Coordinates of C-alpha atoms in Angstrom, one line a residue:
M24 CA 9.2 -29.2 19.4
L25 CA 8.1 -25.7 18.7
K26 CA 4.5 -24.7 19.6
T27 CA 2.1 -25.2 16.7
M28 CA 1.5 -21.9 14.9
T29 CA -1.7 -20.9 13.2
T30 CA -0.1 -18.9 10.5
I31 CA 3.4 -18.5 9.0
G32 CA 3.1 -14.8 10.0
N33 CA 2.5 -15.8 13.6
Y34 CA 5.4 -18.2 13.4
A35 CA 7.6 -15.4 12.2
G36 CA 6.4 -13.2 15.0
W37 CA 7.2 -15.9 17.6
V38 CA 10.8 -16.0 16.4
A39 CA 11.0 -12.2 16.5
L40 CA 9.7 -12.2 20.0
T41 CA 12.2 -14.8 21.3
T42 CA 15.0 -12.9 19.6
C43 CA 13.8 -9.7 21.3
M44 CA 13.8 -11.4 24.7
A45 CA 17.4 -12.5 24.2
F46 CA 18.6 -9.1 23.0
S47 CA 17.4 -5.5 23.7
C48 CA 14.4 -4.7 21.5
E49 CA 14.7 -2.1 18.7
A50 CA 14.5 1.6 19.6
T51 CA 11.2 3.3 19.1
A52 CA 11.6 6.6 17.3
Q53 CA 11.0 9.8 19.4
M54 CA 10.0 7.8 22.4
I55 CA 11.6 8.5 25.8
N56 CA 11.5 6.3 28.8
T57 CA 10.7 8.7 31.7
G58 CA 8.3 6.3 33.5
K59 CA 5.3 8.1 32.1
Q60 CA 3.1 6.2 29.7
T61 CA 0.0 6.9 27.6
T62 CA -2.3 4.6 25.7
D63 CA -3.2 4.8 22.0
S64 CA -6.7 4.4 20.5
S65 CA -6.5 0.6 20.9
G66 CA -5.6 0.9 24.6
N67 CA -2.0 -0.2 24.0
S68 CA 0.5 1.3 26.4
R69 CA 3.0 3.7 24.8
L70 CA 6.0 5.6 26.1
Q71 CA 5.9 9.3 26.3
D72 CA 6.6 10.9 22.9
A73 CA 9.1 13.7 23.0
S74 CA 7.8 15.3 19.9
R75 CA 4.2 16.0 21.2
M76 CA 4.2 19.7 22.2
G77 CA 2.7 23.0 21.1
R78 CA -0.5 22.7 19.0
T79 CA -0.1 18.9 18.7
S80 CA 0.5 18.1 22.4
G81 CA -2.1 15.4 22.3
A82 CA -1.3 11.7 21.7
K83 CA 0.2 10.7 18.3
A84 CA -1.8 8.1 16.4
A85 CA -0.3 4.6 16.6
A86 CA -0.4 4.3 12.8
F87 CA 1.5 7.6 12.4
Q88 CA 4.2 6.3 14.8
E89 CA 4.8 3.5 12.4
L90 CA 6.2 6.0 9.9
Y91 CA 8.9 6.9 12.4
D92 CA 9.6 3.4 13.7
Y93 CA 10.4 1.7 10.4
E94 CA 13.2 4.1 9.8
V95 CA 15.0 3.1 12.9
S96 CA 14.2 -0.6 12.7
A97 CA 17.1 -3.0 13.0
K98 CA 15.3 -5.7 10.9
N99 CA 17.4 -7.6 8.4
L100 CA 16.5 -10.0 5.7
N101 CA 18.2 -13.0 7.2
D102 CA 16.2 -12.8 10.4
E103 CA 12.9 -12.1 8.6
V104 CA 13.4 -15.1 6.2
F105 CA 14.7 -17.5 8.8
P106 CA 11.2 -18.7 10.1
Y107 CA 10.4 -19.8 6.6
Q108 CA 13.7 -21.6 6.4
Q109 CA 12.7 -23.6 9.5
L110 CA 9.5 -24.6 7.9
L111 CA 11.3 -25.6 4.7
H112 CA 13.7 -27.9 6.5
K113 CA 10.8 -29.7 8.2
A114 CA 8.9 -30.1 4.9
Y115 CA 12.0 -31.3 3.1
V116 CA 12.9 -34.0 5.8
I117 CA 9.3 -35.3 5.7
M118 CA 9.4 -35.5 1.9
L119 CA 12.8 -37.4 2.0
A120 CA 11.2 -39.9 4.4
E121 CA 8.1 -40.3 2.3
Q122 CA 10.2 -40.9 -0.8
K123 CA 12.3 -43.5 1.1
I124 CA 15.5 -41.4 0.6
I125 CA 15.9 -41.5 4.4
T126 CA 14.3 -43.8 6.9
A127 CA 11.6 -42.7 9.3
G128 CA 14.0 -43.1 12.2
E129 CA 16.5 -40.8 10.5
A130 CA 13.7 -38.3 9.8
K131 CA 12.7 -38.4 13.5
T132 CA 16.3 -37.8 14.6
I133 CA 16.8 -34.9 12.1
L134 CA 13.5 -33.3 13.2
G135 CA 14.7 -33.4 16.8
G136 CA 18.0 -31.8 15.7
L137 CA 16.1 -29.1 13.9
A138 CA 14.2 -28.3 17.1
T139 CA 17.4 -28.0 19.0
A140 CA 19.0 -25.8 16.4
D141 CA 15.8 -23.6 16.3
Q142 CA 16.1 -23.0 20.0
Q143 CA 19.8 -22.0 19.7
A144 CA 19.0 -19.8 16.7
A145 CA 16.5 -17.9 18.7
I146 CA 19.4 -16.8 20.9
H147 CA 22.3 -16.7 18.4
P148 CA 21.5 -14.7 15.2
A149 CA 24.6 -16.2 13.5
L150 CA 22.7 -19.6 13.3
R151 CA 20.0 -18.0 11.1
V152 CA 22.2 -18.5 8.1
Y153 CA 22.0 -22.0 6.6
L154 CA 25.5 -23.5 6.9
P155 CA 26.0 -22.5 10.5
Y156 CA 22.5 -23.7 11.2
E157 CA 23.2 -27.1 9.5
A158 CA 26.4 -27.3 11.5
A159 CA 24.4 -26.8 14.7
V160 CA 22.0 -29.6 13.7
I161 CA 24.9 -32.0 13.0
K162 CA 26.6 -31.1 16.3
A163 CA 23.3 -31.9 18.1
I164 CA 22.5 -35.2 16.5
G165 CA 25.6 -36.3 14.6
S166 CA 26.4 -36.9 10.9
V167 CA 22.8 -38.0 10.2
G168 CA 22.0 -34.3 10.3
G169 CA 23.8 -33.8 7.0
K170 CA 21.3 -36.1 5.2
M171 CA 18.7 -33.3 5.3
H172 CA 20.6 -31.5 2.5
T173 CA 20.3 -34.5 0.1
G174 CA 19.3 -33.3 -3.3
R175 CA 19.1 -29.6 -2.6
S176 CA 21.1 -26.4 -2.7
R177 CA 21.1 -23.1 -0.9
N178 CA 20.2 -21.7 -4.4
D179 CA 16.7 -23.4 -4.5
M180 CA 16.3 -23.0 -0.7
D181 CA 16.9 -19.3 -0.8
N182 CA 14.6 -18.7 -3.7
T183 CA 11.9 -20.8 -1.9
T184 CA 12.1 -19.0 1.4
H185 CA 12.2 -15.6 -0.4
R186 CA 8.9 -16.5 -2.1
M187 CA 7.4 -17.7 1.2
Y188 CA 8.4 -14.4 2.9
L189 CA 7.2 -12.2 0.1
R190 CA 3.9 -14.2 -0.2
D191 CA 3.2 -13.4 3.5
Q192 CA 4.2 -9.8 3.1
L193 CA 2.1 -9.4 0.0
L194 CA -1.0 -10.6 2.0
R195 CA -0.1 -8.1 4.8
I196 CA 0.1 -5.3 2.3
M197 CA -3.1 -6.3 0.6
E198 CA -4.9 -6.4 3.9
A199 CA -3.7 -2.9 4.7
V200 CA -4.7 -1.6 1.3
A201 CA -8.1 -3.2 1.7
G202 CA -8.4 -1.3 5.0
L203 CA -7.5 1.9 3.2
R204 CA -10.2 1.2 0.6
A205 CA -12.8 0.7 3.3
A206 CA -11.9 4.1 4.9
V207 CA -12.0 5.9 1.5
I208 CA -15.3 4.4 0.5
A209 CA -16.8 5.3 3.9
R210 CA -15.7 8.9 3.6
A211 CA -16.9 9.1 0.0
A212 CA -20.4 8.0 1.3
E213 CA -20.3 10.9 3.8
H214 CA -19.4 13.5 1.2
K215 CA -21.6 12.7 -1.9
T216 CA -22.9 16.3 -1.8
T217 CA -19.8 18.1 -0.6
V218 CA -19.0 20.3 -3.6
M219 CA -15.4 21.1 -4.2
V220 CA -13.2 22.0 -7.2
V221 CA -11.2 19.4 -9.0
Y222 CA -7.8 20.6 -10.3
T223 CA -5.8 20.1 -13.5
H224 CA -2.3 21.4 -13.7
R225 CA -2.8 22.6 -10.2
K226 CA -5.4 25.1 -11.5
E227 CA -9.0 25.0 -10.6
A228 CA -11.0 23.1 -13.3
Q229 CA -14.6 22.1 -12.7
P230 CA -17.0 21.5 -9.8
V231 CA -17.1 17.9 -8.4
T232 CA -17.7 16.5 -5.0
L233 CA -15.4 15.2 -2.4
G234 CA -17.2 11.9 -2.7
H235 CA -16.5 11.9 -6.4
Y236 CA -12.8 12.6 -5.7
L237 CA -12.6 9.8 -3.1
T238 CA -14.2 7.3 -5.4
A239 CA -11.5 8.0 -7.9
I240 CA -8.9 7.2 -5.2
D241 CA -10.8 4.0 -4.5
E242 CA -10.8 2.9 -8.1
S243 CA -7.0 3.5 -8.2
L244 CA -6.6 1.4 -5.0
S245 CA -8.8 -1.3 -6.4
K246 CA -6.5 -1.6 -9.4
C247 CA -3.5 -1.8 -7.1
L248 CA -5.1 -4.7 -5.3
D249 CA -5.9 -6.4 -8.6
R250 CA -2.2 -6.1 -9.5
Y251 CA -1.2 -7.6 -6.2
Q252 CA -3.6 -10.5 -6.6
E253 CA -2.3 -11.3 -10.0
L254 CA 1.3 -11.2 -8.7
Y255 CA 0.4 -13.5 -5.8
A256 CA -0.2 -16.4 -8.3
R257 CA 3.2 -15.9 -9.8
I258 CA 4.9 -15.7 -6.4
D259 CA 3.0 -18.7 -5.1
Q260 CA 5.1 -21.2 -7.1
C261 CA 7.7 -23.4 -5.4
P262 CA 11.2 -23.7 -6.9
L263 CA 12.4 -26.2 -4.3
G264 CA 13.9 -29.2 -6.0
S265 CA 15.8 -27.1 -8.6
G266 CA 19.0 -27.8 -6.8
A267 CA 21.9 -25.6 -7.7
S268 CA 20.3 -25.1 -11.2
G269 CA 20.3 -28.5 -12.9
G270 CA 18.0 -30.5 -10.5
T271 CA 19.0 -33.8 -8.8
A272 CA 19.0 -37.5 -9.6
W273 CA 17.4 -38.2 -6.2
P274 CA 13.8 -39.2 -6.5
I275 CA 12.4 -36.2 -4.7
N276 CA 8.8 -35.1 -5.1
R277 CA 8.7 -31.5 -6.0
Q278 CA 4.9 -31.2 -6.0
R279 CA 4.7 -32.7 -2.5
L280 CA 7.3 -30.1 -1.3
G281 CA 5.2 -27.3 -2.7
A282 CA 2.1 -28.6 -1.1
L283 CA 3.7 -29.0 2.3
L284 CA 4.8 -25.4 2.1
G285 CA 1.5 -24.0 1.1
F286 CA 2.3 -23.4 -2.6
K287 CA -0.4 -23.8 -5.2
G288 CA 2.1 -24.8 -7.9
I289 CA 5.8 -25.2 -8.7
V290 CA 8.3 -23.4 -10.9
N291 CA 8.7 -26.0 -13.7
N292 CA 12.2 -25.4 -15.1
T293 CA 15.0 -25.9 -12.7
I294 CA 17.1 -23.1 -14.2
E295 CA 14.2 -20.7 -13.9
G296 CA 13.8 -22.0 -10.3
V297 CA 17.1 -20.4 -9.2
A298 CA 17.6 -17.7 -11.9
G299 CA 14.1 -16.3 -12.1
W300 CA 13.7 -12.9 -10.3
D301 CA 10.9 -11.2 -12.2
H302 CA 8.4 -12.0 -9.5
I303 CA 10.6 -10.0 -7.1
T304 CA 11.0 -7.2 -9.6
E305 CA 7.3 -7.2 -10.2
M306 CA 6.5 -6.9 -6.5
A307 CA 8.9 -4.0 -6.2
A308 CA 7.2 -2.4 -9.2
D309 CA 3.7 -3.0 -7.9
N310 CA 4.8 -1.5 -4.6
S311 CA 6.2 1.5 -6.4
I312 CA 3.1 2.0 -8.5
Y313 CA 0.9 1.8 -5.4
M314 CA 3.0 4.1 -3.3
S315 CA 3.3 6.6 -6.1
N316 CA -0.5 6.8 -6.1
L317 CA -0.6 7.1 -2.3
S318 CA 2.1 9.8 -2.5
R319 CA -0.1 11.7 -4.9
L320 CA -3.0 11.5 -2.5
A321 CA -0.8 12.7 0.3
S322 CA 0.5 15.6 -1.8
E323 CA -3.1 16.7 -2.7
V324 CA -4.3 16.5 0.9
Q325 CA -1.2 18.5 1.9
L326 CA -2.1 21.2 -0.6
W327 CA -5.6 21.3 0.8
S328 CA -4.3 21.7 4.3
T329 CA -2.1 24.7 3.5
D330 CA -3.0 28.1 4.9
E331 CA -3.7 29.3 1.4
Y332 CA -6.1 26.5 0.4
N333 CA -7.5 26.0 3.9
V334 CA -10.1 23.4 2.8
A335 CA -8.9 20.6 5.1
E336 CA -7.0 20.1 8.2
L337 CA -5.2 17.1 9.6
D338 CA -6.3 15.7 12.9
N339 CA -3.7 16.5 15.6
S340 CA -2.8 12.9 16.0
F341 CA -1.4 12.8 12.5
A342 CA 0.3 16.2 12.6
G343 CA 3.7 17.5 13.8
I344 CA 5.0 20.7 15.3
S345 CA 7.8 23.1 14.7
S346 CA 10.5 23.2 17.5
M347 CA 10.8 27.0 16.9
M348 CA 7.5 28.3 15.6
P349 CA 4.6 28.0 17.9
Q350 CA 1.9 28.6 15.2
K351 CA 3.0 25.6 13.1
K352 CA 1.0 22.4 12.7
N353 CA 3.0 20.4 10.2
P354 CA 1.6 17.8 7.8
D355 CA 4.3 15.2 8.9
A356 CA 2.1 12.2 8.3
L357 CA 1.7 13.3 4.6
E358 CA 5.3 14.2 4.1
R359 CA 6.6 11.0 5.6
T360 CA 4.2 9.0 3.4
R361 CA 5.7 10.7 0.4
K362 CA 9.2 9.9 1.7
A363 CA 8.2 6.2 2.1
A364 CA 7.1 6.3 -1.5
A365 CA 10.5 7.5 -2.6
L366 CA 12.1 4.6 -0.7
T367 CA 10.0 2.0 -2.5
T368 CA 10.8 3.6 -5.9
G369 CA 14.5 3.4 -5.0
Q370 CA 14.1 -0.2 -4.1
L371 CA 12.8 -1.0 -7.6
A372 CA 15.6 0.9 -9.2
G373 CA 18.2 -1.0 -7.2
I374 CA 16.7 -4.4 -8.1
L375 CA 16.5 -3.6 -11.8
T376 CA 20.1 -2.3 -11.8
S377 CA 21.3 -5.4 -10.1
L378 CA 19.6 -7.6 -12.7
N379 CA 21.0 -5.6 -15.6
G380 CA 24.5 -6.6 -14.8
I381 CA 24.2 -10.4 -14.6
E382 CA 23.4 -13.4 -16.8
Y383 CA 20.4 -15.6 -16.6
Q384 CA 21.6 -17.7 -13.7
H385 CA 21.7 -17.8 -9.9
S386 CA 23.8 -14.9 -8.7
G387 CA 24.6 -13.1 -5.4
V388 CA 24.5 -9.8 -7.3
R389 CA 20.7 -9.7 -7.3
L390 CA 19.1 -7.4 -4.8
M391 CA 16.1 -8.6 -2.8
I392 CA 13.2 -6.5 -1.5
E393 CA 14.3 -5.4 2.0
P394 CA 12.1 -5.5 5.1
K395 CA 12.5 -1.8 5.5
S396 CA 10.9 -1.1 2.1
L397 CA 8.0 -3.4 2.9
D398 CA 7.5 -1.9 6.3
A399 CA 7.5 1.5 4.7
V400 CA 4.6 0.5 2.5
L401 CA 2.6 -0.8 5.5
A402 CA 3.4 2.2 7.6
A403 CA 2.3 4.6 4.9
T404 CA -0.8 2.7 4.2
H405 CA -1.8 2.5 7.9
T406 CA -1.1 6.2 8.3
M407 CA -3.1 7.3 5.3
T408 CA -6.0 5.2 6.4
G409 CA -6.0 7.1 9.7
V410 CA -5.6 10.4 7.8
I411 CA -8.6 9.8 5.6
R412 CA -10.7 8.6 8.6
T413 CA -10.0 11.7 10.7
L414 CA -9.5 14.4 8.0
Q415 CA -11.4 17.6 8.9
V416 CA -13.2 19.0 5.9
R417 CA -14.2 22.6 5.5
K418 CA -17.3 22.3 3.3
E419 CA -18.2 25.9 3.2
T420 CA -14.7 27.0 2.0
M421 CA -14.8 24.3 -0.6
L422 CA -18.1 25.5 -1.9
R423 CA -17.1 29.1 -1.9
Y424 CA -14.0 28.3 -4.0
A425 CA -16.2 26.5 -6.5
R426 CA -18.7 29.3 -6.6
E427 CA -16.3 32.2 -6.9
N428 CA -13.2 30.9 -8.8
Y429 CA -14.5 30.3 -12.3
S430 CA -14.8 26.5 -12.0
T431 CA -18.3 26.7 -13.7
M432 CA -17.1 28.4 -16.9
T433 CA -17.4 25.2 -18.9
D434 CA -21.1 25.1 -17.8
L435 CA -21.4 28.7 -19.0
A436 CA -19.9 27.8 -22.4
D437 CA -22.4 24.9 -22.7
L438 CA -25.2 27.3 -21.9
L439 CA -24.2 29.6 -24.8
V440 CA -24.2 26.6 -27.1
Q441 CA -27.6 25.5 -25.9
Y442 CA -29.4 28.8 -25.6
G443 CA -27.6 30.9 -28.2
H444 CA -27.1 28.0 -30.7
L445 CA -23.4 28.8 -31.0
D446 CA -20.7 26.3 -31.8
F447 CA -18.6 25.4 -28.8
R448 CA -15.4 27.1 -30.0
D449 CA -17.1 30.4 -30.4
A450 CA -18.7 29.9 -27.0
H451 CA -15.3 29.1 -25.5
E452 CA -13.8 32.3 -26.8
I453 CA -16.7 34.4 -25.7
V454 CA -16.5 33.1 -22.1
A455 CA -12.8 33.6 -22.1
T456 CA -13.4 37.3 -23.0
V457 CA -15.9 37.5 -20.1
I458 CA -13.4 36.0 -17.7
T459 CA -10.7 38.4 -18.7
Q460 CA -13.0 41.3 -18.1
A461 CA -14.2 39.9 -14.7
L462 CA -10.6 39.4 -13.5
D463 CA -9.7 42.9 -14.6
E464 CA -12.6 44.3 -12.6
H465 CA -11.9 42.0 -9.6
L466 CA -15.2 40.2 -9.9
T467 CA -15.9 36.6 -8.8
A468 CA -17.5 34.1 -11.1
D469 CA -20.9 34.4 -9.5
Q470 CA -20.8 38.2 -10.3
V471 CA -20.7 37.7 -14.1
T472 CA -23.8 39.4 -15.7
P473 CA -25.9 38.8 -18.8
A474 CA -24.7 42.2 -20.1
M475 CA -21.0 41.1 -19.9
I476 CA -21.9 38.0 -22.0
N477 CA -23.9 40.0 -24.5
A478 CA -21.0 42.5 -25.0
A479 CA -18.5 39.8 -25.5
T480 CA -20.8 38.0 -28.0
E481 CA -21.3 41.2 -29.9
K482 CA -17.6 41.9 -30.1
K483 CA -16.8 38.3 -31.2
L484 CA -19.8 37.6 -33.5
G485 CA -21.4 40.9 -34.1
R486 CA -24.7 39.8 -32.7
Q487 CA -26.7 40.1 -29.5
L488 CA -27.1 37.3 -27.0
M489 CA -29.0 38.1 -23.8
I490 CA -29.0 35.2 -21.4
P491 CA -31.9 35.3 -18.9
A492 CA -30.5 36.0 -15.4
A493 CA -32.1 32.9 -14.0
R494 CA -30.5 30.7 -16.6
L495 CA -27.1 32.3 -16.0
A496 CA -27.4 31.9 -12.3
D497 CA -28.3 28.2 -12.8
A498 CA -25.2 27.7 -15.0
L499 CA -22.9 29.4 -12.5
D500 CA -24.2 27.5 -9.5
P501 CA -21.6 24.7 -8.7
Q502 CA -24.1 22.6 -6.8
K503 CA -26.4 22.5 -9.8
S504 CA -23.4 21.9 -12.1
V505 CA -22.6 18.8 -10.1
Q506 CA -26.3 17.6 -10.1
R507 CA -26.5 17.8 -13.9
K508 CA -23.7 15.4 -14.4
T509 CA -25.4 12.1 -13.8
G510 CA -23.6 9.9 -16.4
T511 CA -21.5 6.9 -15.4
G512 CA -18.5 7.9 -13.2
M513 CA -19.6 11.5 -13.0
P514 CA -19.9 13.7 -9.9
A515 CA -23.7 13.8 -9.4
P516 CA -24.6 12.1 -6.1
V517 CA -26.6 9.4 -7.8
A518 CA -23.5 8.6 -10.0
V519 CA -21.2 8.7 -7.0
E520 CA -23.5 6.3 -5.1
Q521 CA -23.3 3.8 -8.0
M522 CA -19.5 4.0 -7.7
I523 CA -19.7 3.5 -3.9
V524 CA -21.9 0.4 -4.4
S525 CA -19.5 -1.0 -7.0
G526 CA -16.5 -0.2 -4.9
R527 CA -18.0 -2.0 -1.9
K528 CA -18.8 -5.0 -4.0
S529 CA -15.3 -5.3 -5.4
L530 CA -13.7 -4.8 -2.0
T531 CA -15.9 -7.6 -0.6
A532 CA -14.6 -9.9 -3.3
Q533 CA -11.0 -8.9 -2.8
T534 CA -11.3 -9.2 1.0
Q535 CA -12.8 -12.7 0.6
W536 CA -10.0 -13.8 -1.7
L537 CA -7.5 -12.4 0.9
K538 CA -9.1 -14.4 3.7
T539 CA -9.1 -17.5 1.6
Q540 CA -5.4 -17.3 1.0
Q541 CA -4.6 -16.5 4.6
A542 CA -6.6 -19.5 5.8
Y543 CA -5.0 -21.8 3.2
L544 CA -1.5 -20.8 4.4
A545 CA -2.5 -21.2 8.0
D546 CA -3.9 -24.7 7.3
A547 CA -0.6 -25.6 5.5
V548 CA 1.5 -24.6 8.5
E549 CA -0.8 -26.6 10.8
Q550 CA -0.7 -29.7 8.6
L551 CA 3.0 -29.5 8.4
Q552 CA 3.4 -29.3 12.2
T553 CA 1.0 -32.2 12.6
L554 CA 3.2 -34.3 10.3
V555 CA 6.3 -33.3 12.3
E556 CA 4.7 -34.3 15.5
K557 CA 3.9 -37.8 14.1
Y558 CA 7.7 -38.6 13.9

C-alpha cells in the first residue's frame, strides 16, 4: 500500500517525485551544472545561474526563477491528473463493496492490484492512462480487476479527476494570491504618507499616496479571491456515477463517492456530469481576469522604473541584464509576468473556441486548462509578491513630480470656486489659461502666482480675483492636497488606514476559509486511506 498522504497535493507530489527518480528531472531554465552552487533566501541549494552578470550579478530570487522554469517544464495533464485517478479508483472500489455490488474479498484483491499498478505507473508513464492502467491491474490479479469498472465510464471518471485536480490548483492559486495581498497591504501601511501622482490616460492627474495606490491593488486582489471562492463551490461537485452520460442501473451511491473524494456535493444531472464544462471555462476566465490585473500592476511598476520616470527600482534579485549593454538593468520579472498573463488569456480563448464547435455532450474536442497555464499564474503571483516586498521607492522624486507637474490644478480650481465664488466651469477654464501661460514660460506648478490667476480671471470674466499667496501655496501643496481628502476610499492617511484595516480583515476571513478547505481535503484523503487499509 502507498504511504498515507496528508493532502491530495502531497500525494500528487509523491507521484511526481517517484517519476523524477525513474527518469531525468526537468531542466531548470538558465541553470548550469558547473559544480558551483548558491543558496536562495530560504537556504535551498541552487545551481549557478548563467544569466547573473553585470549589474545583476547577485543571486536571482527563487520566486523569479519560477517564471523561467514553468516555460521549460515537461509537465503534462495526464501525469498531473493521475494521482487523483488513483484516489478515485480506491473510493469507487470501496463504494462498490459497501453497496454489495462486489464482495469484501473482491474489494481487497482489487485494492491490492491497484497498489501494484500504482508502483508500475510510477516508473512507466504509459500506465497513467486508464485503459493501460486497468490492464495492468487485471494482469496483476486476474479478471476480478475488471470489476472495478462496473457502472462507470472514462467520461465521468475524467470529469471527476479534472475537478479534483482543478480544485487543488485553485486552492494553490488562492494561497498565492492571499500572500500577494499580505505583501501589498504591508507596503501600503509603510507608505500612507508617501505622496505620488496618480495617472489617467498615462498623464499625471492628481496627488495621492503610494499607500492609496496599493490599497486599490489590494481591493482588486480581494475581488479576485472572492471570484475564486465562488468558483470553488461550483468545481467542488462530484460527477462520478454519471456513466457515459445516461447513468447506470447498478445501485451505486453517488453521494458516498463524492464524500469519499472530498466533494461537498454532486453534479445532479448525469448528462451535465459529463457534458458540463462551464466550471473549467470559468476558472480559465477567473485566471485571465486576475492575471490581467496583475499584468497592469507589472506594467505600471515597469513605467515607474524607467529612466524617465525614475520613481522606483527593482531589487537586483528580480531584474535581468543585457548581454551587450553593461548599463542595463532590465525589468525581466515584470515583463515575464505580463507574458504569463498573455498565456492565461490564450488558454481562455482556446477553451471557448473548443466549446463553440461541439454539441452539449461529452466530447474529446474540449480543451482543458493545461498545467503550464496554471504554473504561469503561480509563478507570476510569487514573483510579483517578491517585487512588491523588495521594490525600492524614491519618495523625494515622487513628491517632486507631484509638486511641479500640475497634479494640484484641480485643487486650484476648487480654491477659485471657494474663494472667488465662481462656478466650477469658469474656474476650470481660468486655471487652464494659467497652465498654458506657465508652460509657455517654462514654470513649474509651484511657481504659479496670484498675479497670473488674476490676469486670467480678468481676461475670462472681466473682473479681479487676487488669491492670497498663503491660500495659493496651500492649494498647490500636494501633501496638503492629500491630507484634505479624508472621505471613504480617498488618499488621506486616515482614509488609507481605514482601507488597510478593512483589507486585513477580509484577508483574514479569506485565509481562514482557505485553511478550512485545505484541512477538509486533507482529512478526506486520510479517511479514504484508512478505509483502504481496513481491507
